[in-house]
Amino acid sequence: MGLQGATSMQYLLWFFGIATCVKLLLIPSYHSTDFEVHRNWLALTHSLPLSQWYSDETSPWTLDYPPFFAYFERILSIFANLIDPQIVHPQKGLNYSSNTVVSFQRITVILSDLCMLYGVYRLTKDLDSKRRTLIWVLVIWSPMLVIVDHVHFQYNGFLLGFLFISLSYLEEGRDLMGGFFFAVLLCFKHLFAVAAPVYFVYLLRHYCCGGLVRGLRRLSAMGAVVTAVFAAAYAPFVYQGQIQQVLRRMFPFGRGLCHAYWAPNFWVFYIILDKLLTFFLRKFGFAIPTPEASFTGGLVGDSSPFSILPQITPLTTFMIVLLALSPCLIKAWREPQPGMVTRWVAYAYTCGFLFGWHVHEKASLHFVIPLATIAVQNMDSARHYYLLSIVSSYSLFPLLFEVREYPIKVLLLLLYSIIMWLVFSAQFTDGQEAKATSPINKEAGRLELKGNGNVAAKKGGFVIRGIEKSYLVGLLVVEIWGQLLHSIFFGERLPFVPLMLISIYCGLGIVYSWIWQLRWIIRSPES
Amino acid sequence: MEKRRGRKVMKDKEEVVDDDPRWWLVHKGIAASFLYISMFALLVRVAVSLHPYSGAGNPPKYGDFEAQRHWMDITLNMPVEEWYRNSTTNDLSYWGLDYPPLTAYQSYVHGLFIRLFHPEAVSLFTSRGHESYLGKLLMRWTVLSSDALVFFPAVFYFVFVYYSGRPHGQKTDIAWHIAIMLLSPCLILIDHGHFQYNCISLGLTVGAVAAVHSNKELVAYFLFGLALNHKQVLRRLAPFERGIYEDYVANFWYTTSVFIKWKRMFTTQSLKLLSLGATVSTCLPSMLQLNSAFSFYMFSFQVHEKSILLPLLPASLLALEEPFLLKWITLHALFSMFPLLRRDGLILPYIALSILFTLIYHAPSGRRQDRKETPSFNSFVTTIIVLCSVVLHIVYLTMQPPRRYPFLFEAVIMLLCFSQFMVLCFYTNAKQWMLKRSVFMDKEKKLL
């Protein structure tokens, strides 16, 4: 006995409805400068001709997303103009933050989440109703999306929706459509291009196969589709001779290796290592010159912000990301399985996050949310997702630094932890473990015997291991230190230490996730 | 109760798993369900706290927020004997204390907390009209903490006691009931939006009811006594100078005043007696708290819109048995508060919480929702009324009333709500008579 299709849609909308009510209530909460960025884009796409979109400098928040996003803002600006013309006025609208503009922009984010709703619905269409419901809960009620999209202010929801739609087509075997939607996504936000190598290899091997003639025919079909999409986006700018300017805006490599708040990625450890080495070598009497450049500022000529370790350039990071991606690409080349695509793409975004140039902590959304869709496949994935989502959500806490939002972010995280525990316990009661449909399960079973996770699976119920528990307790310690103890022990000195602690501690969790995903991909069986 | 017994009784987990898509939410038991529902309820309250409070940015008198803040500075800085006395330092015409002592003590405790972090907000005289980011935050946190410490445990105690005597209570039903009680839109909007501390008195009342259910009468008297001392639940320290009705309340007096100018016909003294008489006489047929609460609201002197919270409480306690009653009274109570909320700038939370309540009430289940709705011949009437309400909402928000009757729209809203409350009043009284009669007849049968 299962749910009817109509009831399950009802259920999905019910979840979405509840989440929407909370998002509506959060409309007057803190919003970052990203809010003004998007408002400015509404104004400039509305009041300026196409040729000036990428060259306008009235506001410091210049357009740096690809053209489809600009068109999207253009469409939104029509409604904005109807509601309150001051929103789209290029001069009078600067830093405009009255109730109308805040409500308007927030509601556009809430409505655009419908795209994500459709994406996750499409991705889980063929699963059994129980699993499907649980995945919906994990994605729709994710605290990361609420914190980043609905408080801090961004439009990640609908972009992830496009990603899910693309992945759903790939998993169905409809590669052309999958490629199409991915190309569309790239023309909305080019940051998603980190997964392009995976897509390329997979589509080449899975779609463009079956003999030379058929392969070539399909390759040209795919090429034509992708070119058409890119043309629709960039052609007007090529026509205006603007393409150089567009590209320069989209790839601002004048920025530093790290964002002002260090995203919890590999480079945090690299920087810390450099600092430690400098410290100890200086103690031993070596004369180490202090670097002029900083990690967050731009590249200053040839000088490196590192004292001892080699300098890192954007090219270096690019090579390292590719290197980290290579095991995944090799696997995809050897055996392009549709069922593994989501994991590979999530892995690609993990590598991009860990080793990329000037990464924002918000980029963790790109791999954590897709991983939610495969978390219910087996106990190991569930446990991994449990840890990863808590760590990533916590790493986003510094984004909401006002006191007013403190209870909100804490409650969101705690609530989600409980919901996840309920979801996974419901999924992994006695007997459920054996029914997991992933082909990797036998592999996972063998891996599990070493840890005590398997004992828990046999007894029923979702249990995390001791080391993971202590890591989560450590998160609590870091938070108490940052909020309370640091000011008691250090007063006003060393104000960057709490944030640094968060970056480092969460970085450990993200590195663990990367290793776990890599191991999973390497050990996945080939038929 | 009769309807419930007719349904399939839950024998083991498998049945629930297959039938109800909400099984994963409740399979860990009532305590776990209570935990995450109360966390969600707390989250909703914190989110509503972001919105404006009553009288924000509105000198010289501001609103209830300023009143509560003022009581904190009075109780903190003056000796107990002076709290209710008019003096130069305690000018009673500027939000004088007109609630019983427990409220005063609570203000004192909260005042201590606020003084610790932000003394400027509660200093005598100089803090009048004090409005700041930190001040608002701390005040909001006092309401949140009161809610979490008094109302939530009371609800848990009630649910625990109420369902322990019913071995066939479905877990999803219990969770639904908890959610309905903790996510009551009227209470959240008034306490965490407009700004008040109803959660304390209502929580104590719930606790008293729970104590009655578990046959701990002494505890019940104690808790209810506390509730009375916090906010007059049945008797008021009635400020008769303000007149028989202030503001536009869905009250008998107000509604009939459209037709009969009571004020002109009687003096204040006789009006007092009249209202007391009406209140007491309508209390007579009732044993159930619902009816006394209703009659209090309908007929008593000097009622604010927020007093609708009082009959709302027993309605929510009875939610499982009379779900439609609860839905109807909640929706109309909300509507009757709409003008007040609009003045406070709380339209957005009003909409969000109404939607949330409707969603929770109609939480999808695998079964047909046969137990939740009344017979279908009513649904036509209810749909018409709901449509009228929606139209009225829009009219009230967008159109200007004619100059001769500046409060025309409020009057129409209140008339609509009052009519619905009257209907519900008759319904509950009738049900109670039937209940008494059937109990009496059962007793007779036993004797025979």
PDB file of N, CA, C and O in Angstrom, chain A residues 3 11 14-15 17-18 21-22 24-29 130 134 137 402-404 407-408 411-412 414-415 418 421-423 425-426, chain B residues 17 19 21-25 27-28 35-36 39-40 42-44 46-48 50-51 133 137 141 348-349 352 355-356 359 363-364:
ATOM      1  N   LEU A   3       1.270   5.656  -1.285  1.00  0.00           N
ATOM      2  CA  LEU A   3       0.480   6.881  -1.457  1.00  0.00           C
ATOM      3  C   LEU A   3       0.126   7.067  -2.921  1.00  0.00           C
ATOM      4  O   LEU A   3       0.883   6.710  -3.790  1.00  0.00           O
ATOM      5  N   TYR A  11       1.442  16.377  -0.253  1.00  0.00           N
ATOM      6  CA  TYR A  11       2.359  16.310   0.869  1.00  0.00           C
ATOM      7  C   TYR A  11       3.559  17.229   0.634  1.00  0.00           C
ATOM      8  O   TYR A  11       4.007  17.948   1.507  1.00  0.00           O
ATOM      9  N   TRP A  14       2.582  20.675   1.079  1.00  0.00           N
ATOM     10  CA  TRP A  14       2.375  20.955   2.497  1.00  0.00           C
ATOM     11  C   TRP A  14       3.692  21.317   3.174  1.00  0.00           C
ATOM     12  O   TRP A  14       3.789  22.305   3.899  1.00  0.00           O
ATOM     13  N   PHE A  15       4.745  20.530   2.894  1.00  0.00           N
ATOM     14  CA  PHE A  15       6.073  20.844   3.435  1.00  0.00           C
ATOM     15  C   PHE A  15       6.503  22.227   2.997  1.00  0.00           C
ATOM     16  O   PHE A  15       7.012  23.029   3.774  1.00  0.00           O
ATOM     17  N   GLY A  17       4.669  24.653   2.003  1.00  0.00           N
ATOM     18  CA  GLY A  17       3.829  25.677   2.611  1.00  0.00           C
ATOM     19  C   GLY A  17       4.329  26.057   3.990  1.00  0.00           C
ATOM     20  O   GLY A  17       4.433  27.240   4.345  1.00  0.00           O
ATOM     21  N   ILE A  18       4.667  25.038   4.795  1.00  0.00           N
ATOM     22  CA  ILE A  18       5.149  25.326   6.149  1.00  0.00           C
ATOM     23  C   ILE A  18       6.457  26.104   6.073  1.00  0.00           C
ATOM     24  O   ILE A  18       6.643  27.104   6.780  1.00  0.00           O
ATOM     25  N   CYS A  21       5.823  29.709   5.237  1.00  0.00           N
ATOM     26  CA  CYS A  21       5.330  30.548   6.339  1.00  0.00           C
ATOM     27  C   CYS A  21       6.494  31.068   7.172  1.00  0.00           C
ATOM     28  O   CYS A  21       6.532  32.240   7.547  1.00  0.00           O
ATOM     29  N   VAL A  22       7.459  30.178   7.460  1.00  0.00           N
ATOM     30  CA  VAL A  22       8.622  30.618   8.236  1.00  0.00           C
ATOM     31  C   VAL A  22       9.401  31.673   7.445  1.00  0.00           C
ATOM     32  O   VAL A  22       9.831  32.691   7.985  1.00  0.00           O
ATOM     33  N   LEU A  24       8.280  33.737   5.239  1.00  0.00           N
ATOM     34  CA  LEU A  24       7.535  35.002   5.252  1.00  0.00           C
ATOM     35  C   LEU A  24       7.785  35.754   6.547  1.00  0.00           C
ATOM     36  O   LEU A  24       7.970  36.966   6.567  1.00  0.00           O
ATOM     37  N   LEU A  25       7.800  34.994   7.653  1.00  0.00           N
ATOM     38  CA  LEU A  25       8.023  35.645   8.940  1.00  0.00           C
ATOM     39  C   LEU A  25       9.418  36.246   9.024  1.00  0.00           C
ATOM     40  O   LEU A  25       9.654  37.203   9.749  1.00  0.00           O
ATOM     41  N   LEU A  26      10.364  35.660   8.269  1.00  0.00           N
ATOM     42  CA  LEU A  26      11.734  36.147   8.355  1.00  0.00           C
ATOM     43  C   LEU A  26      12.003  37.333   7.437  1.00  0.00           C
ATOM     44  O   LEU A  26      13.149  37.758   7.310  1.00  0.00           O
ATOM     45  N   ILE A  27      10.975  37.863   6.816  1.00  0.00           N
ATOM     46  CA  ILE A  27      11.195  38.972   5.886  1.00  0.00           C
ATOM     47  C   ILE A  27      11.901  40.163   6.529  1.00  0.00           C
ATOM     48  O   ILE A  27      12.819  40.725   5.928  1.00  0.00           O
ATOM     49  N   PRO A  28      11.532  40.601   7.727  1.00  0.00           N
ATOM     50  CA  PRO A  28      12.237  41.769   8.266  1.00  0.00           C
ATOM     51  C   PRO A  28      13.586  41.479   8.914  1.00  0.00           C
ATOM     52  O   PRO A  28      14.168  42.340   9.552  1.00  0.00           O
ATOM     53  N   SER A  29      14.109  40.289   8.737  1.00  0.00           N
ATOM     54  CA  SER A  29      15.371  39.986   9.405  1.00  0.00           C
ATOM     55  C   SER A  29      16.539  40.656   8.681  1.00  0.00           C
ATOM     56  O   SER A  29      16.382  41.262   7.634  1.00  0.00           O
ATOM     57  N   LYS A 130       8.074   6.501   0.611  1.00  0.00           N
ATOM     58  CA  LYS A 130       8.681   6.805   1.902  1.00  0.00           C
ATOM     59  C   LYS A 130       9.993   7.539   1.712  1.00  0.00           C
ATOM     60  O   LYS A 130      10.238   8.597   2.292  1.00  0.00           O
ATOM     61  N   LEU A 134      11.079  11.540   2.630  1.00  0.00           N
ATOM     62  CA  LEU A 134      12.202  11.877   3.503  1.00  0.00           C
ATOM     63  C   LEU A 134      13.190  12.800   2.798  1.00  0.00           C
ATOM     64  O   LEU A 134      13.708  13.752   3.390  1.00  0.00           O
ATOM     65  N   VAL A 137      11.851  16.335   2.723  1.00  0.00           N
ATOM     66  CA  VAL A 137      12.010  16.999   4.014  1.00  0.00           C
ATOM     67  C   VAL A 137      13.430  17.526   4.163  1.00  0.00           C
ATOM     68  O   VAL A 137      13.661  18.674   4.543  1.00  0.00           O
ATOM     69  N   GLU A 402      24.293  39.370  13.722  1.00  0.00           N
ATOM     70  CA  GLU A 402      23.568  40.224  14.663  1.00  0.00           C
ATOM     71  C   GLU A 402      22.901  39.382  15.743  1.00  0.00           C
ATOM     72  O   GLU A 402      22.473  38.257  15.502  1.00  0.00           O
ATOM     73  N   VAL A 403      22.763  40.007  16.919  1.00  0.00           N
ATOM     74  CA  VAL A 403      22.227  39.276  18.077  1.00  0.00           C
ATOM     75  C   VAL A 403      20.807  38.797  17.828  1.00  0.00           C
ATOM     76  O   VAL A 403      20.409  37.724  18.246  1.00  0.00           O
ATOM     77  N   ARG A 404      20.063  39.610  17.103  1.00  0.00           N
ATOM     78  CA  ARG A 404      18.646  39.314  16.886  1.00  0.00           C
ATOM     79  C   ARG A 404      18.448  37.982  16.194  1.00  0.00           C
ATOM     80  O   ARG A 404      17.488  37.269  16.435  1.00  0.00           O
ATOM     81  N   PRO A 407      19.072  33.423  18.049  1.00  0.00           N
ATOM     82  CA  PRO A 407      18.169  32.300  18.352  1.00  0.00           C
ATOM     83  C   PRO A 407      17.643  31.636  17.082  1.00  0.00           C
ATOM     84  O   PRO A 407      17.419  30.427  17.064  1.00  0.00           O
ATOM     85  N   ILE A 408      17.456  32.431  16.027  1.00  0.00           N
ATOM     86  CA  ILE A 408      16.889  31.864  14.801  1.00  0.00           C
ATOM     87  C   ILE A 408      17.834  30.835  14.208  1.00  0.00           C
ATOM     88  O   ILE A 408      17.435  29.713  13.887  1.00  0.00           O
ATOM     89  N   LEU A 411      18.109  27.742  16.504  1.00  0.00           N
ATOM     90  CA  LEU A 411      16.902  26.907  16.460  1.00  0.00           C
ATOM     91  C   LEU A 411      16.783  26.179  15.130  1.00  0.00           C
ATOM     92  O   LEU A 411      16.399  25.016  15.082  1.00  0.00           O
ATOM     93  N   LEU A 412      17.108  26.872  14.022  1.00  0.00           N
ATOM     94  CA  LEU A 412      17.038  26.224  12.713  1.00  0.00           C
ATOM     95  C   LEU A 412      17.931  24.998  12.684  1.00  0.00           C
ATOM     96  O   LEU A 412      17.533  23.919  12.219  1.00  0.00           O
ATOM     97  N   LEU A 414      19.244  23.234  15.285  1.00  0.00           N
ATOM     98  CA  LEU A 414      18.814  22.193  16.230  1.00  0.00           C
ATOM     99  C   LEU A 414      17.591  21.444  15.700  1.00  0.00           C
ATOM    100  O   LEU A 414      17.533  20.214  15.751  1.00  0.00           O
ATOM    101  N   LEU A 415      16.644  22.227  15.174  1.00  0.00           N
ATOM    102  CA  LEU A 415      15.427  21.614  14.636  1.00  0.00           C
ATOM    103  C   LEU A 415      15.780  20.655  13.507  1.00  0.00           C
ATOM    104  O   LEU A 415      15.277  19.528  13.435  1.00  0.00           O
ATOM    105  N   ILE A 418      17.256  17.396  14.729  1.00  0.00           N
ATOM    106  CA  ILE A 418      16.241  16.464  15.225  1.00  0.00           C
ATOM    107  C   ILE A 418      15.465  15.848  14.063  1.00  0.00           C
ATOM    108  O   ILE A 418      15.206  14.638  14.031  1.00  0.00           O
ATOM    109  N   TRP A 421      17.474  13.236  12.427  1.00  0.00           N
ATOM    110  CA  TRP A 421      17.523  12.027  13.256  1.00  0.00           C
ATOM    111  C   TRP A 421      16.234  11.227  13.096  1.00  0.00           C
ATOM    112  O   TRP A 421      16.266  10.009  12.937  1.00  0.00           O
ATOM    113  N   LEU A 422      15.082  11.926  13.085  1.00  0.00           N
ATOM    114  CA  LEU A 422      13.801  11.240  12.896  1.00  0.00           C
ATOM    115  C   LEU A 422      13.741  10.578  11.522  1.00  0.00           C
ATOM    116  O   LEU A 422      13.327   9.431  11.386  1.00  0.00           O
ATOM    117  N   VAL A 423      14.154  11.335  10.508  1.00  0.00           N
ATOM    118  CA  VAL A 423      14.115  10.822   9.138  1.00  0.00           C
ATOM    119  C   VAL A 423      14.960   9.564   9.011  1.00  0.00           C
ATOM    120  O   VAL A 423      14.507   8.533   8.504  1.00  0.00           O
ATOM    121  N   SER A 425      16.198   7.608  11.381  1.00  0.00           N
ATOM    122  CA  SER A 425      15.720   6.495  12.216  1.00  0.00           C
ATOM    123  C   SER A 425      14.549   5.806  11.550  1.00  0.00           C
ATOM    124  O   SER A 425      14.425   4.585  11.604  1.00  0.00           O
ATOM    125  N   ALA A 426      13.672   6.608  10.931  1.00  0.00           N
ATOM    126  CA  ALA A 426      12.513   6.025  10.268  1.00  0.00           C
ATOM    127  C   ALA A 426      12.945   5.150   9.106  1.00  0.00           C
ATOM    128  O   ALA A 426      12.360   4.111   8.833  1.00  0.00           O
TER     129      ALA A 426
ATOM    130  N   VAL B  17       2.346   2.863   9.476  1.00  0.00           N
ATOM    131  CA  VAL B  17       3.347   3.142   8.454  1.00  0.00           C
ATOM    132  C   VAL B  17       2.709   3.195   7.084  1.00  0.00           C
ATOM    133  O   VAL B  17       2.977   4.088   6.291  1.00  0.00           O
ATOM    134  N   ASP B  19      -0.512   3.566   6.246  1.00  0.00           N
ATOM    135  CA  ASP B  19      -1.631   4.485   6.043  1.00  0.00           C
ATOM    136  C   ASP B  19      -1.233   5.944   6.059  1.00  0.00           C
ATOM    137  O   ASP B  19      -1.714   6.738   5.281  1.00  0.00           O
ATOM    138  N   PRO B  21       1.286   9.146   5.993  1.00  0.00           N
ATOM    139  CA  PRO B  21       2.615   9.620   5.600  1.00  0.00           C
ATOM    140  C   PRO B  21       3.321  10.399   6.694  1.00  0.00           C
ATOM    141  O   PRO B  21       4.463  10.765   6.529  1.00  0.00           O
ATOM    142  N   ARG B  22       2.643  10.657   7.801  1.00  0.00           N
ATOM    143  CA  ARG B  22       3.300  11.425   8.853  1.00  0.00           C
ATOM    144  C   ARG B  22       3.936  10.523   9.901  1.00  0.00           C
ATOM    145  O   ARG B  22       4.399  10.984  10.919  1.00  0.00           O
ATOM    146  N   TRP B  23       3.962   9.195   9.618  1.00  0.00           N
ATOM    147  CA  TRP B  23       4.410   8.274  10.657  1.00  0.00           C
ATOM    148  C   TRP B  23       5.840   8.568  11.067  1.00  0.00           C
ATOM    149  O   TRP B  23       6.199   8.419  12.226  1.00  0.00           O
ATOM    150  N   TRP B  24       6.673   9.005  10.120  1.00  0.00           N
ATOM    151  CA  TRP B  24       8.071   9.205  10.468  1.00  0.00           C
ATOM    152  C   TRP B  24       8.229  10.336  11.469  1.00  0.00           C
ATOM    153  O   TRP B  24       9.212  10.397  12.194  1.00  0.00           O
ATOM    154  N   LEU B  25       7.242  11.256  11.514  1.00  0.00           N
ATOM    155  CA  LEU B  25       7.309  12.373  12.442  1.00  0.00           C
ATOM    156  C   LEU B  25       7.042  11.940  13.871  1.00  0.00           C
ATOM    157  O   LEU B  25       7.477  12.586  14.806  1.00  0.00           O
ATOM    158  N   HIS B  27       7.139   8.489  15.092  1.00  0.00           N
ATOM    159  CA  HIS B  27       7.428   7.118  15.486  1.00  0.00           C
ATOM    160  C   HIS B  27       8.354   7.039  16.692  1.00  0.00           C
ATOM    161  O   HIS B  27       8.549   5.967  17.244  1.00  0.00           O
ATOM    162  N   LYS B  28       8.931   8.160  17.087  1.00  0.00           N
ATOM    163  CA  LYS B  28       9.811   8.110  18.240  1.00  0.00           C
ATOM    164  C   LYS B  28       9.102   8.455  19.542  1.00  0.00           C
ATOM    165  O   LYS B  28       9.746   8.630  20.563  1.00  0.00           O
ATOM    166  N   LEU B  35       9.237  17.651  21.618  1.00  0.00           N
ATOM    167  CA  LEU B  35      10.488  18.397  21.543  1.00  0.00           C
ATOM    168  C   LEU B  35      10.595  19.190  20.243  1.00  0.00           C
ATOM    169  O   LEU B  35      10.822  20.402  20.247  1.00  0.00           O
ATOM    170  N   TYR B  36      10.396  18.515  19.105  1.00  0.00           N
ATOM    171  CA  TYR B  36      10.618  19.271  17.875  1.00  0.00           C
ATOM    172  C   TYR B  36       9.465  20.222  17.577  1.00  0.00           C
ATOM    173  O   TYR B  36       9.672  21.280  16.993  1.00  0.00           O
ATOM    174  N   MET B  39      10.222  23.225  19.556  1.00  0.00           N
ATOM    175  CA  MET B  39      11.324  23.978  18.945  1.00  0.00           C
ATOM    176  C   MET B  39      10.826  24.783  17.767  1.00  0.00           C
ATOM    177  O   MET B  39      11.207  25.936  17.574  1.00  0.00           O
ATOM    178  N   PHE B  40       9.975  24.160  16.977  1.00  0.00           N
ATOM    179  CA  PHE B  40       9.435  24.865  15.830  1.00  0.00           C
ATOM    180  C   PHE B  40       8.564  26.026  16.309  1.00  0.00           C
ATOM    181  O   PHE B  40       8.626  27.132  15.766  1.00  0.00           O
ATOM    182  N   LEU B  42       8.887  27.657  19.002  1.00  0.00           N
ATOM    183  CA  LEU B  42       9.784  28.695  19.499  1.00  0.00           C
ATOM    184  C   LEU B  42      10.382  29.481  18.331  1.00  0.00           C
ATOM    185  O   LEU B  42      10.479  30.709  18.374  1.00  0.00           O
ATOM    186  N   LEU B  43      10.756  28.757  17.289  1.00  0.00           N
ATOM    187  CA  LEU B  43      11.311  29.411  16.108  1.00  0.00           C
ATOM    188  C   LEU B  43      10.297  30.393  15.516  1.00  0.00           C
ATOM    189  O   LEU B  43      10.641  31.532  15.172  1.00  0.00           O
ATOM    190  N   VAL B  44       9.053  29.958  15.423  1.00  0.00           N
ATOM    191  CA  VAL B  44       8.008  30.835  14.884  1.00  0.00           C
ATOM    192  C   VAL B  44       7.867  32.071  15.768  1.00  0.00           C
ATOM    193  O   VAL B  44       7.771  33.190  15.271  1.00  0.00           O
ATOM    194  N   VAL B  46      10.167  33.444  17.721  1.00  0.00           N
ATOM    195  CA  VAL B  46      11.329  34.308  17.546  1.00  0.00           C
ATOM    196  C   VAL B  46      11.193  35.088  16.237  1.00  0.00           C
ATOM    197  O   VAL B  46      11.501  36.281  16.166  1.00  0.00           O
ATOM    198  N   ALA B  47      10.723  34.419  15.195  1.00  0.00           N
ATOM    199  CA  ALA B  47      10.565  35.103  13.909  1.00  0.00           C
ATOM    200  C   ALA B  47       9.512  36.204  13.999  1.00  0.00           C
ATOM    201  O   ALA B  47       9.697  37.289  13.438  1.00  0.00           O
ATOM    202  N   VAL B  48       8.411  35.951  14.710  1.00  0.00           N
ATOM    203  CA  VAL B  48       7.391  36.995  14.855  1.00  0.00           C
ATOM    204  C   VAL B  48       7.957  38.173  15.647  1.00  0.00           C
ATOM    205  O   VAL B  48       7.626  39.328  15.395  1.00  0.00           O
ATOM    206  N   LEU B  50      10.606  39.575  15.341  1.00  0.00           N
ATOM    207  CA  LEU B  50      11.345  40.496  14.507  1.00  0.00           C
ATOM    208  C   LEU B  50      10.480  41.674  14.073  1.00  0.00           C
ATOM    209  O   LEU B  50      10.986  42.721  13.693  1.00  0.00           O
ATOM    210  N   HIS B  51       9.168  41.467  14.135  1.00  0.00           N
ATOM    211  CA  HIS B  51       8.243  42.457  13.589  1.00  0.00           C
ATOM    212  C   HIS B  51       7.949  43.549  14.620  1.00  0.00           C
ATOM    213  O   HIS B  51       8.333  43.437  15.774  1.00  0.00           O
ATOM    214  N   TYR B 133      17.418  48.989  19.699  1.00  0.00           N
ATOM    215  CA  TYR B 133      17.588  47.632  19.187  1.00  0.00           C
ATOM    216  C   TYR B 133      17.707  46.645  20.348  1.00  0.00           C
ATOM    217  O   TYR B 133      16.977  45.656  20.436  1.00  0.00           O
ATOM    218  N   LEU B 137      15.069  43.839  21.831  1.00  0.00           N
ATOM    219  CA  LEU B 137      15.498  42.448  21.850  1.00  0.00           C
ATOM    220  C   LEU B 137      15.319  41.831  23.231  1.00  0.00           C
ATOM    221  O   LEU B 137      14.760  40.746  23.392  1.00  0.00           O
ATOM    222  N   TRP B 141      12.842  38.854  24.483  1.00  0.00           N
ATOM    223  CA  TRP B 141      13.351  37.630  25.090  1.00  0.00           C
ATOM    224  C   TRP B 141      12.657  37.332  26.415  1.00  0.00           C
ATOM    225  O   TRP B 141      12.533  36.172  26.808  1.00  0.00           O
ATOM    226  N   LEU B 348       1.884  41.165   7.971  1.00  0.00           N
ATOM    227  CA  LEU B 348       2.631  40.036   7.416  1.00  0.00           C
ATOM    228  C   LEU B 348       2.613  38.825   8.337  1.00  0.00           C
ATOM    229  O   LEU B 348       2.291  37.710   7.901  1.00  0.00           O
ATOM    230  N   PRO B 349       2.934  38.973   9.638  1.00  0.00           N
ATOM    231  CA  PRO B 349       2.833  37.808  10.508  1.00  0.00           C
ATOM    232  C   PRO B 349       1.409  37.271  10.587  1.00  0.00           C
ATOM    233  O   PRO B 349       1.200  36.064  10.714  1.00  0.00           O
ATOM    234  N   ALA B 352       1.038  35.103   7.556  1.00  0.00           N
ATOM    235  CA  ALA B 352       1.877  33.908   7.649  1.00  0.00           C
ATOM    236  C   ALA B 352       1.334  32.935   8.689  1.00  0.00           C
ATOM    237  O   ALA B 352       1.254  31.721   8.454  1.00  0.00           O
ATOM    238  N   ILE B 355      -1.913  31.203   7.555  1.00  0.00           N
ATOM    239  CA  ILE B 355      -1.617  30.121   6.613  1.00  0.00           C
ATOM    240  C   ILE B 355      -1.042  28.927   7.368  1.00  0.00           C
ATOM    241  O   ILE B 355      -1.431  27.774   7.147  1.00  0.00           O
ATOM    242  N   LEU B 356      -0.123  29.197   8.297  1.00  0.00           N
ATOM    243  CA  LEU B 356       0.505  28.118   9.049  1.00  0.00           C
ATOM    244  C   LEU B 356      -0.540  27.332   9.829  1.00  0.00           C
ATOM    245  O   LEU B 356      -0.544  26.096   9.829  1.00  0.00           O
ATOM    246  N   LEU B 359      -2.533  25.205   7.529  1.00  0.00           N
ATOM    247  CA  LEU B 359      -1.767  24.051   7.065  1.00  0.00           C
ATOM    248  C   LEU B 359      -1.699  22.972   8.146  1.00  0.00           C
ATOM    249  O   LEU B 359      -1.871  21.789   7.870  1.00  0.00           O
ATOM    250  N   ALA B 363      -3.332  19.099   8.083  1.00  0.00           N
ATOM    251  CA  ALA B 363      -2.153  18.290   7.780  1.00  0.00           C
ATOM    252  C   ALA B 363      -2.587  17.042   7.026  1.00  0.00           C
ATOM    253  O   ALA B 363      -3.476  16.319   7.471  1.00  0.00           O
ATOM    254  N   PRO B 364      -1.985  16.765   5.877  1.00  0.00           N
ATOM    255  CA  PRO B 364      -2.469  15.671   5.043  1.00  0.00           C
ATOM    256  C   PRO B 364      -2.204  14.323   5.699  1.00  0.00           C
ATOM    257  O   PRO B 364      -1.145  14.090   6.245  1.00  0.00           O
TER     258      PRO B 364
END
